[in-house]
Amino acid sequence: MKYDPKKIEKHWQKEWAKQKLYETPDTAKGKSNYMLLTEFPYPSGNLHIGHWYAFALPDIRARYLRMKGYNVLYPIGFDAFGLPAENAAIEREVNPRDWTEDNIKYMTKQLASMGASFDWSREVRTIDPDYYRWTQWMFVKMFEKGLAYRAKTKVNWCPRDKTVLANEQAGGGVCDRCGTQVEQREIEQWMFKITAYADRLIDDMENLDWPETTKLAQRNWIGRSEGARIKFKLQTSSRKPQAEYVEVFTTRADTLYGATFVVISPELAQQWIDVGWKADDEVWSYITTSLNRTELDRQTEGKEKTGVFTGIYAINPINDEKIPVWVADYVLGHYGTGAIMAVPAHDERDKEFAKKFKLPISKAALRDANEVIIDLKKKDAGNHEKIYHLHDWILSRQRYWGVPIPMIRCDDCGYVPVSEDDLPVKLPKLDDYLPADDGRSPLAKATSWVKATCPKCDKPAERETDTMDTFVDSSWYYLRYTDPNNGKEFAGKERMRLWMPVPIYVGGAEHNTMHLLYSRFFTKALYDLGYVEFDEPFIGRRNHGIVLGPDGQKMSKSRGNVVDPDAEVERYGADTVRMFLAFMAPYEQGGPWDPKGISGASRFLQRVWNIGQGDFKKSSSATKVIHRAVKNVGEDIMGLRFNTAVSELMKALNDGEENMSRENFEMFLKVLAPMAPHITEELWHQLSHKDSIHIQPWPEYDEALLVEKEVTLPVQVNGKVRDTIVVPADAPDSEIQERALKAEGVMRHMSEKKPKKVIIIPGKMVSIVV
RNA sequence: GCCCCCGUGGUGGAAUUGGCAGACACGUAUGCUUCAGGAGCAUAUGGCCGCAAGGCUGUACAGGUUCAAGUCCUGUCGGGGGCACCA
């Protein structure tokens, strides 16, 4: 028979589906339960080679674990709400729902072509009302606990997508969906109080098996600083604000003696004006212009500092020195107290400012920070404090394609949550779902939907028309996988006990700060509310790399370097594509797709097929190399070292091909099965087996076979290898030394000299110093 | 500016964590095979010297520690990433 991947792959995919081979029972079966999680795709419309990298490779590990006796859940779903879908739909003039659902259908078909062992019976879609009912329910629970609240804030507004963006989604001042420069707007928004969890989000990472880079990214993002809050008394003057003190935050309380002036942010100055400060015209105009500038302006307009003296003086509590108070926009309103003590001797920015405005730069006499804080405490002028870069999570979006926020606004009662029985608040079907420029969600146009009665007082009221950020949807989907059809709870506790927390979560490094942080926050909030029994969702995390185009650049249509997985499957078969993706680079690194390189994987599988078609040998000389493969391939798969796992298989084939017994070959097939599930299943059945190779136990290797009876030891003379000797593995040092000194290459280089020292590292090498 | 990671053949990458650098593969060369090949097989393949045996050299660069360094330490250069007027 000829190897025809197209035929056998389709055949087995159908057969596995028919047998429900990968449907995972919710029982404690086998060694233990194990959910291998990968980020669920967004239904963009076409399976990308990146999807293969993200799903087909972890599938190798899922299959391996199953063969090792674990009850493995490898779930899949679609993160189907969101701006990209909506934008694409608008572009094509179709309804986002139709566009999304069509894409899901198509991608589901494509996903099947990978031969991945997903349990499709647990598919989760965030756009399904049975799913987002619980997204809404969680919002309500968090609202009730004060973890979701409404506040007016300066927000990132994308003028193109016409919606608010979280800080995380407006990195560098551009919308991460469409690349447009964001503007600052003051809007009342729904927020999640993620800052209340800042300390736990940092401290609880300690015991997680996550990449250090990810932990670091989260730590940086949360940005905890420990320091002191210090009160400077404002000196009496006719124009002083109502405030008696200005409070500053510093991480350098030890430099307090060197403070030569205080700088407040324009935002704080504004507040002072609000409480009756009569600033003069120059100050007034500085504040107004600064506040009208966007955050982006303030940050990108070079390092040239601007500012103006307020006319007010403050008293340094440590030495009663009288120092001037300035306003300057290099001090940020939203960080710390919105005011700083300037120590030009120790801070570059303060020095720059002092130089420009000819303020004194005294040499600071340093004192122990703790002592300073103790002193301040005595005077009631300051204490120890921690602050964070992290902001609360703005979750409202003025867009159509998302989960409606389940709140009702009543003129008398304010915002009241929709009662639990009335969930889900279904997203109404709208013909006109285009975003509006007035900052109101398209849902505002669904007038009959908007009308509601207040759950508290029964008076006519209005629904909230904003929808939720998609990151809310994806912050708890892993919980739903454990119990996807539960109509009474988001997931039953028993079910979660079986599968949670997730032992390993594989995904892209781009989620280091957002998705992973949000999911941890959700889990912790649910834990505090008593709905889950663990406060970290993902014990292990691994990032995978990115497959680049053959030119080494990120794949993109405009560059024309996109590798189409369907075309590769058509030409080589899914098994070959899987093998090559596994082989081409370390998984956590990724790299360029080499169109020629894939032929290596193709040749390998062809050779495997050929052995299956021939006669087996009686010889057992391949046994040793196969056993070595069993050991090494298993270990490599566990460590996600797929590239070296493939090379182990290739080595085993190279060494054992000529002398393969039937027994050896079957063992080899089992070890290859997780990577190339179709060809191995076909060959397995050609060997007259009736059940699937994928439910066979992973072979045991014989440790004794792997121990070499003889070892080849390199012998160094003065640090250079001059010869090798072959000795029994258990030879005593004396024998090794004797043999080493007699080796031809060694004698030649010792030229009659006596050895000064002979170092023998058992099983490794011999080193002779002359 | 601060923090983190990485520099190994023509290419992707191995290297049991301090113990024979270049496994495995791509590519290339030569030969065989085939009507043909974007096919298959065999051999070779870091560089330099040599017919060969063998020798020298070699993991960005310069030092250092060690019997032994791709691996550890110091400095330099180059590349990538994160945070960024964050007090």
Coordinates of C-alpha atoms in Angstrom, one line a residue, chain A residues 273-744:
Chain A
I273 CA -9.0 75.5 43.0
D274 CA -12.2 73.6 43.4
V275 CA -11.9 74.1 47.2
G276 CA -11.4 77.8 47.0
W277 CA -7.8 78.4 46.1
K278 CA -7.4 81.8 44.3
A279 CA -4.5 81.0 42.0
D280 CA -3.1 83.9 40.0
D281 CA -3.6 84.1 36.2
E282 CA -0.3 82.5 35.2
V283 CA -0.9 79.5 37.4
W284 CA -4.5 79.3 36.4
S285 CA -3.7 79.2 32.7
Y286 CA -0.9 76.7 33.2
I287 CA -3.3 74.3 34.9
T288 CA -5.9 74.7 32.3
T289 CA -3.6 74.1 29.4
S290 CA -2.0 71.1 31.0
L291 CA -5.3 69.5 31.7
N292 CA -6.4 69.9 28.2
R293 CA -3.4 68.0 26.9
T294 CA -3.8 64.3 26.5
E295 CA -1.7 61.9 28.5
L296 CA 0.0 61.0 25.3
D297 CA 1.0 64.6 24.7
R298 CA 2.3 65.0 28.2
Q299 CA 4.5 62.0 27.7
T300 CA 5.8 62.4 24.2
E301 CA 6.5 66.1 24.1
G302 CA 10.2 65.4 25.0
K303 CA 11.7 65.8 28.3
E304 CA 11.6 69.6 28.4
K305 CA 10.0 70.4 31.7
T306 CA 7.4 73.0 32.2
G307 CA 5.9 74.4 35.4
V308 CA 5.0 77.4 37.4
F309 CA 5.3 78.6 41.1
T310 CA 2.0 78.6 42.9
G311 CA 3.0 81.3 45.3
I312 CA 2.4 78.9 48.2
Y313 CA 5.1 77.6 50.6
A314 CA 5.2 74.3 52.4
I315 CA 7.0 73.3 55.6
N316 CA 9.3 70.2 55.5
P317 CA 8.2 68.3 58.6
I318 CA 11.6 66.9 59.4
N319 CA 13.4 70.3 59.7
D320 CA 10.7 72.9 59.4
E321 CA 12.3 74.4 56.3
K322 CA 10.1 76.6 54.2
I323 CA 10.1 75.5 50.6
P324 CA 8.1 76.6 47.5
V325 CA 5.3 74.6 46.0
W326 CA 5.2 74.4 42.2
V327 CA 2.8 73.0 39.7
A328 CA 4.3 70.9 36.8
D329 CA 2.9 68.3 34.5
Y330 CA 5.8 65.9 35.0
V331 CA 4.0 65.0 38.1
L332 CA 1.1 62.7 37.4
G333 CA -2.3 63.2 38.9
H334 CA -3.2 59.5 38.9
Y335 CA -0.1 58.2 40.6
G336 CA 0.7 58.3 44.2
T337 CA -0.8 61.4 45.9
G338 CA -0.4 63.5 42.8
A339 CA 2.4 65.5 44.5
I340 CA 6.0 64.9 45.1
M341 CA 8.8 66.4 47.3
A342 CA 11.6 67.3 44.9
V343 CA 15.1 66.3 45.8
P344 CA 17.2 67.6 43.0
A345 CA 20.4 66.1 44.5
H346 CA 19.0 62.6 44.1
D347 CA 16.5 62.6 41.3
E348 CA 17.3 63.4 37.7
R349 CA 13.9 64.8 36.9
D350 CA 13.9 67.1 39.9
K351 CA 17.4 68.2 39.1
E352 CA 16.4 69.1 35.6
F353 CA 13.4 71.0 36.8
A354 CA 15.5 72.8 39.5
K355 CA 18.1 73.8 36.9
K356 CA 15.6 75.2 34.5
F357 CA 13.8 77.2 37.2
K358 CA 16.9 78.1 39.2
L359 CA 15.7 76.3 42.3
P360 CA 18.3 75.3 45.0
I361 CA 20.0 71.9 44.7
S362 CA 21.2 71.2 48.2
K363 CA 23.3 68.2 49.1
A364 CA 21.0 65.9 50.9
A365 CA 22.2 64.5 54.2
L366 CA 20.9 60.9 54.0
R367 CA 19.3 59.3 57.0
D368 CA 18.0 55.9 57.5
A369 CA 14.5 55.8 55.9
N370 CA 13.0 53.8 58.7
E371 CA 14.2 56.3 61.3
V372 CA 12.8 59.1 59.2
I373 CA 9.4 57.4 59.1
I374 CA 9.4 56.8 62.8
D375 CA 10.1 60.5 63.4
L376 CA 7.3 61.5 61.0
K377 CA 4.9 59.2 62.7
K378 CA 5.6 60.8 66.1
K379 CA 4.8 64.2 64.5
D380 CA 1.8 62.8 62.8
A381 CA 3.4 63.9 59.6
G382 CA 3.7 60.7 57.6
N383 CA 3.8 56.9 57.5
H384 CA 4.8 53.9 55.6
E385 CA 2.8 53.3 52.4
K386 CA 2.6 51.1 49.3
I387 CA 1.3 52.3 46.0
Y388 CA 0.8 50.7 42.6
H389 CA 0.9 51.4 38.9
L390 CA -2.1 49.2 38.3
H391 CA -5.3 51.0 37.6
D392 CA -8.8 49.6 38.0
W393 CA -10.1 47.8 35.0
I394 CA -12.5 49.8 32.9
L395 CA -14.9 47.2 31.5
S396 CA -17.6 49.1 29.7
R397 CA -17.5 49.3 25.9
Q398 CA -19.8 51.5 23.8
R399 CA -20.2 48.7 21.3
Y400 CA -22.8 46.3 20.1
W401 CA -21.0 42.9 19.9
G402 CA -20.5 42.1 23.5
V403 CA -22.2 40.9 26.7
P404 CA -24.8 43.4 27.9
I405 CA -24.0 44.8 31.3
P406 CA -26.9 43.5 33.4
M407 CA -27.8 46.8 35.2
I408 CA -30.9 49.0 35.3
R409 CA -30.7 52.7 36.0
C410 CA -33.6 54.0 38.0
D411 CA -34.1 57.7 38.7
D412 CA -34.9 56.9 42.3
C413 CA -32.7 53.9 43.1
G414 CA -29.7 54.6 40.9
Y415 CA -28.0 51.5 39.4
V416 CA -29.7 48.3 40.3
P417 CA -28.6 44.8 39.1
V418 CA -31.0 42.7 37.0
S419 CA -32.3 40.0 39.3
E420 CA -30.7 36.6 39.0
D421 CA -33.9 35.0 37.7
D422 CA -34.0 37.4 34.8
L423 CA -30.5 36.5 33.6
P424 CA -29.3 36.4 30.9
V425 CA -30.0 39.8 29.6
K426 CA -29.9 38.8 26.0
L427 CA -28.1 40.9 23.4
P428 CA -31.0 42.2 21.2
K429 CA -30.9 41.6 17.5
L430 CA -30.2 45.0 15.9
D431 CA -30.1 46.1 12.3
D432 CA -28.2 49.2 13.0
Y433 CA -25.3 48.2 15.2
L434 CA -22.8 50.8 14.1
P435 CA -21.0 52.6 16.8
A436 CA -22.0 56.2 17.4
D437 CA -19.8 59.2 17.9
D438 CA -21.7 60.5 20.9
G439 CA -20.2 57.9 23.2
R440 CA -23.4 56.0 23.5
S441 CA -23.6 52.3 22.8
P442 CA -25.6 51.1 19.7
L443 CA -27.8 49.3 22.2
A444 CA -29.2 52.7 23.1
K445 CA -31.0 52.6 19.8
A446 CA -33.0 49.5 20.7
T447 CA -35.6 51.6 22.5
S448 CA -38.0 48.8 23.4
W449 CA -35.1 46.7 24.8
V450 CA -33.8 49.7 26.8
K451 CA -37.2 50.1 28.6
A452 CA -37.3 48.2 31.9
T453 CA -38.7 48.4 35.3
C454 CA -36.6 48.9 38.4
P455 CA -36.1 45.6 40.2
K456 CA -36.2 47.5 43.5
C457 CA -39.1 49.9 43.2
D458 CA -40.9 48.7 40.0
K459 CA -40.9 52.2 38.5
P460 CA -40.0 52.6 34.8
A461 CA -36.3 52.5 34.3
E462 CA -33.7 52.0 31.6
R463 CA -31.2 49.3 30.9
E464 CA -27.5 49.9 30.9
T465 CA -26.6 50.0 27.2
D466 CA -22.9 49.5 27.4
T467 CA -21.4 46.0 26.8
M468 CA -18.5 44.3 28.4
D469 CA -14.9 44.2 27.4
T470 CA -14.2 40.8 25.8
F471 CA -11.5 40.2 28.4
V472 CA -14.3 39.7 30.9
D473 CA -15.7 36.8 28.8
S474 CA -12.3 35.1 28.7
S475 CA -11.6 35.6 32.4
W476 CA -13.5 32.5 33.5
Y477 CA -14.0 30.2 30.4
Y478 CA -11.7 27.6 31.9
L479 CA -14.2 27.1 34.7
R480 CA -17.0 26.5 32.3
Y481 CA -15.1 23.7 30.5
T482 CA -15.4 21.7 33.7
D483 CA -19.2 21.8 33.5
P484 CA -20.3 23.3 30.2
N485 CA -23.9 22.4 30.3
N486 CA -24.8 23.3 33.8
G487 CA -27.9 25.4 33.9
K488 CA -27.9 26.1 37.6
E489 CA -24.4 27.3 38.2
F490 CA -21.5 28.5 36.2
A491 CA -19.9 25.2 37.2
G492 CA -20.6 22.7 39.9
K493 CA -18.1 22.5 42.8
E494 CA -17.7 18.8 42.4
R495 CA -16.7 19.2 38.8
M496 CA -14.3 22.0 39.6
R497 CA -12.7 19.8 42.2
L498 CA -12.0 17.2 39.5
W499 CA -10.3 19.6 37.1
M500 CA -9.2 22.8 38.8
P501 CA -6.8 24.5 39.2
V502 CA -5.3 23.9 35.7
P503 CA -2.0 22.1 35.9
I504 CA -0.7 23.7 32.7
Y505 CA -1.9 26.5 30.5
V506 CA -0.2 27.0 27.2
G507 CA -0.5 30.2 25.3
G508 CA 1.1 33.2 23.8
A509 CA 3.3 35.6 25.6
E510 CA 1.1 38.5 24.5
H511 CA -1.2 37.5 27.3
N512 CA 1.4 38.0 30.0
T513 CA -0.2 41.0 31.5
M514 CA -3.9 41.2 30.4
H515 CA -5.7 38.0 30.1
L516 CA -3.6 36.2 32.7
L517 CA -3.9 39.0 35.2
Y518 CA -7.7 39.4 34.6
S519 CA -8.2 35.6 35.0
R520 CA -6.3 35.5 38.2
F521 CA -8.3 38.5 39.5
F522 CA -11.6 36.8 38.6
T523 CA -10.6 33.6 40.3
K524 CA -9.6 35.4 43.4
A525 CA -12.8 37.4 43.5
L526 CA -14.9 34.2 43.1
Y527 CA -12.8 32.6 45.8
D528 CA -13.5 35.5 48.2
L529 CA -17.2 35.2 47.3
G530 CA -17.1 31.5 48.2
Y531 CA -17.8 30.2 44.7
V532 CA -14.5 28.5 44.0
E533 CA -12.2 26.6 46.3
F534 CA -8.9 27.8 44.8
D535 CA -7.5 31.3 44.4
E536 CA -5.2 30.7 41.5
P537 CA -6.6 29.3 38.3
F538 CA -3.4 28.2 36.5
I539 CA -0.7 26.4 38.5
G540 CA 1.5 26.0 35.5
R541 CA 2.0 28.3 32.5
R542 CA 4.1 27.9 29.4
N543 CA 4.4 30.4 26.6
H544 CA 4.8 29.3 23.1
G545 CA 6.7 31.1 20.4
I546 CA 5.4 32.4 17.1
V547 CA 5.7 30.9 13.7
L548 CA 7.2 33.5 11.4
G549 CA 7.0 33.7 7.7
P550 CA 9.8 32.2 5.6
D551 CA 11.4 35.6 5.5
G552 CA 11.7 35.7 9.2
Q553 CA 9.1 38.4 9.5
K554 CA 5.8 38.2 11.3
M555 CA 3.2 36.7 8.9
S556 CA 0.9 39.2 7.3
K557 CA -1.2 39.4 4.2
S558 CA 0.4 42.6 3.1
R559 CA 3.8 41.1 3.3
G560 CA 2.6 38.1 1.3
N561 CA 4.5 35.7 3.6
V562 CA 1.5 33.8 5.1
V563 CA 1.8 30.1 5.3
D564 CA -1.6 28.4 4.7
P565 CA -1.9 25.3 6.8
D566 CA -4.6 23.9 4.6
A567 CA -2.2 23.9 1.6
E568 CA 0.5 22.2 3.6
V569 CA -1.9 19.6 4.8
E570 CA -3.1 19.1 1.2
R571 CA 0.5 18.5 0.1
Y572 CA 2.1 16.6 3.0
G573 CA -0.7 15.6 5.3
A574 CA -1.5 16.7 8.9
D575 CA 0.9 14.3 10.5
T576 CA 3.8 15.8 8.6
V577 CA 2.7 19.3 9.4
R578 CA 2.5 18.4 13.1
M579 CA 5.9 16.7 13.0
F580 CA 7.5 19.6 11.3
L581 CA 6.0 22.2 13.6
A582 CA 7.2 20.1 16.5
F583 CA 10.7 19.8 15.1
M584 CA 11.5 23.2 13.6
A585 CA 12.4 25.1 16.8
P586 CA 12.1 25.0 20.5
Y587 CA 8.4 25.4 21.3
E588 CA 8.8 28.3 23.6
Q589 CA 10.8 30.1 21.0
G590 CA 9.2 29.6 17.6
G591 CA 10.8 30.9 14.4
P592 CA 10.6 31.2 10.7
W593 CA 8.7 28.5 8.7
D594 CA 11.2 26.8 6.3
P595 CA 9.3 25.6 3.3
K596 CA 12.1 23.1 2.5
G597 CA 12.5 21.9 6.0
I598 CA 9.2 20.2 6.1
S599 CA 10.4 17.6 3.6
G600 CA 12.6 16.1 6.4
A601 CA 9.4 15.3 8.4
S602 CA 7.8 14.0 5.3
R603 CA 10.7 11.6 4.5
F604 CA 10.7 10.4 8.1
L605 CA 7.0 9.4 8.0
Q606 CA 7.4 7.8 4.6
R607 CA 10.1 5.6 6.0
V608 CA 8.0 4.7 8.9
W609 CA 5.2 3.7 6.5
N610 CA 7.6 1.6 4.4
I611 CA 8.7 -0.4 7.4
G612 CA 5.0 -1.1 8.1
Q613 CA 4.6 -2.5 4.6
G614 CA 7.6 -4.8 4.7
D615 CA 8.6 -7.9 6.6
F616 CA 9.7 -7.7 10.1
K617 CA 13.0 -9.1 11.3
K618 CA 13.5 -11.7 14.0
S619 CA 16.4 -9.7 15.3
S620 CA 16.1 -7.8 18.5
S621 CA 19.1 -5.5 17.9
A622 CA 16.8 -2.5 17.6
T623 CA 15.3 -3.0 21.0
K624 CA 17.9 -0.9 22.8
V625 CA 17.4 2.2 20.6
I626 CA 13.6 1.9 20.8
H627 CA 13.7 1.7 24.6
R628 CA 15.9 4.7 24.7
A629 CA 13.3 6.5 22.6
V630 CA 10.5 5.5 24.9
K631 CA 12.4 7.2 27.8
N632 CA 13.6 10.3 26.0
V633 CA 10.6 11.0 24.0
G634 CA 8.4 10.8 27.0
E635 CA 10.5 13.1 29.0
D636 CA 10.8 15.6 26.2
I637 CA 7.1 15.7 25.6
M638 CA 6.4 16.4 29.3
G639 CA 8.8 19.3 29.1
L640 CA 7.3 20.6 25.9
R641 CA 10.6 19.9 24.2
F642 CA 9.0 18.7 21.1
N643 CA 12.0 19.4 18.8
T644 CA 14.3 17.1 20.7
A645 CA 11.5 14.5 21.0
V646 CA 11.2 14.4 17.2
S647 CA 15.0 14.1 16.9
E648 CA 14.9 11.1 19.3
L649 CA 12.4 9.4 17.1
M650 CA 14.5 10.1 14.0
K651 CA 17.6 8.7 15.8
A652 CA 15.8 5.6 16.8
L653 CA 14.6 5.1 13.2
N654 CA 18.1 5.7 11.8
D655 CA 19.6 3.2 14.2
G656 CA 16.9 0.6 14.2
E657 CA 15.4 0.7 10.8
E658 CA 17.4 -2.2 9.3
N659 CA 16.5 -4.6 12.1
M660 CA 13.0 -3.8 13.2
S661 CA 11.1 -6.7 14.8
R662 CA 7.3 -6.5 14.9
E663 CA 7.5 -6.0 18.7
N664 CA 10.0 -3.2 18.3
F665 CA 7.9 -1.5 15.6
E666 CA 4.7 -1.6 17.6
M667 CA 6.6 0.0 20.5
F668 CA 8.0 2.6 18.1
L669 CA 4.5 3.4 16.7
K670 CA 3.1 4.0 20.2
V671 CA 5.9 6.5 20.9
L672 CA 5.2 8.2 17.7
A673 CA 1.5 8.2 18.1
P674 CA 1.1 11.5 20.0
M675 CA 2.9 13.4 17.3
A676 CA 1.5 11.6 14.2
P677 CA -1.8 10.2 15.4
H678 CA -3.2 9.2 11.9
I679 CA -0.4 7.3 10.3
T680 CA 0.3 5.4 13.6
E681 CA -3.4 4.5 13.9
E682 CA -3.5 3.2 10.4
L683 CA -0.3 1.1 10.7
W684 CA -1.5 -0.1 14.1
H685 CA -4.7 -1.4 12.5
Q686 CA -2.7 -2.9 9.6
L687 CA -1.0 -5.0 12.2
S688 CA -4.5 -6.4 12.9
H689 CA -5.2 -4.5 16.1
K690 CA -8.8 -3.8 16.7
D691 CA -8.8 -0.9 19.2
S692 CA -7.2 2.5 18.8
I693 CA -3.4 3.0 19.4
H694 CA -4.3 6.1 21.3
I695 CA -5.8 4.3 24.2
Q696 CA -2.8 1.9 24.5
P697 CA -0.6 2.4 27.5
W698 CA 2.6 4.2 26.9
P699 CA 5.3 1.5 26.7
E700 CA 7.5 0.8 29.7
Y701 CA 11.2 0.9 29.0
D702 CA 13.7 -1.4 30.5
E703 CA 16.2 0.6 32.5
A704 CA 18.7 -2.3 32.3
L705 CA 18.8 -2.1 28.6
L706 CA 19.8 1.5 28.7
V707 CA 22.8 1.0 30.9
E708 CA 25.9 0.6 28.7
K709 CA 28.1 -2.4 29.6
E710 CA 31.1 -0.6 28.1
V711 CA 31.8 3.1 28.0
T712 CA 34.0 5.1 25.8
L713 CA 36.0 7.6 27.8
P714 CA 37.9 10.5 26.3
V715 CA 41.3 11.0 27.8
Q716 CA 42.7 14.5 28.1
V717 CA 46.3 15.4 28.5
N718 CA 46.7 18.9 29.9
G719 CA 43.1 19.7 29.0
K720 CA 43.2 18.4 25.4
V721 CA 41.5 15.2 24.2
R722 CA 44.3 12.9 22.9
D723 CA 42.6 9.5 22.7
T724 CA 39.6 7.5 23.8
I725 CA 39.5 4.2 25.7
V726 CA 36.8 1.6 25.9
V727 CA 36.4 0.2 29.4
P728 CA 33.8 -1.9 31.2
A729 CA 31.2 0.5 32.8
D730 CA 32.1 -0.9 36.3
A731 CA 35.9 -0.8 35.8
P732 CA 37.8 0.4 38.9
D733 CA 39.7 3.7 38.8
S734 CA 43.0 1.9 38.9
E735 CA 42.2 0.0 35.8
I736 CA 40.9 3.1 34.0
Q737 CA 44.1 5.0 34.9
E738 CA 46.3 2.2 33.7
R739 CA 44.5 1.9 30.4
A740 CA 44.4 5.7 29.9
L741 CA 48.1 6.0 30.4
K742 CA 48.8 3.3 27.9
A743 CA 46.5 4.7 25.2
E744 CA 48.6 5.5 22.1

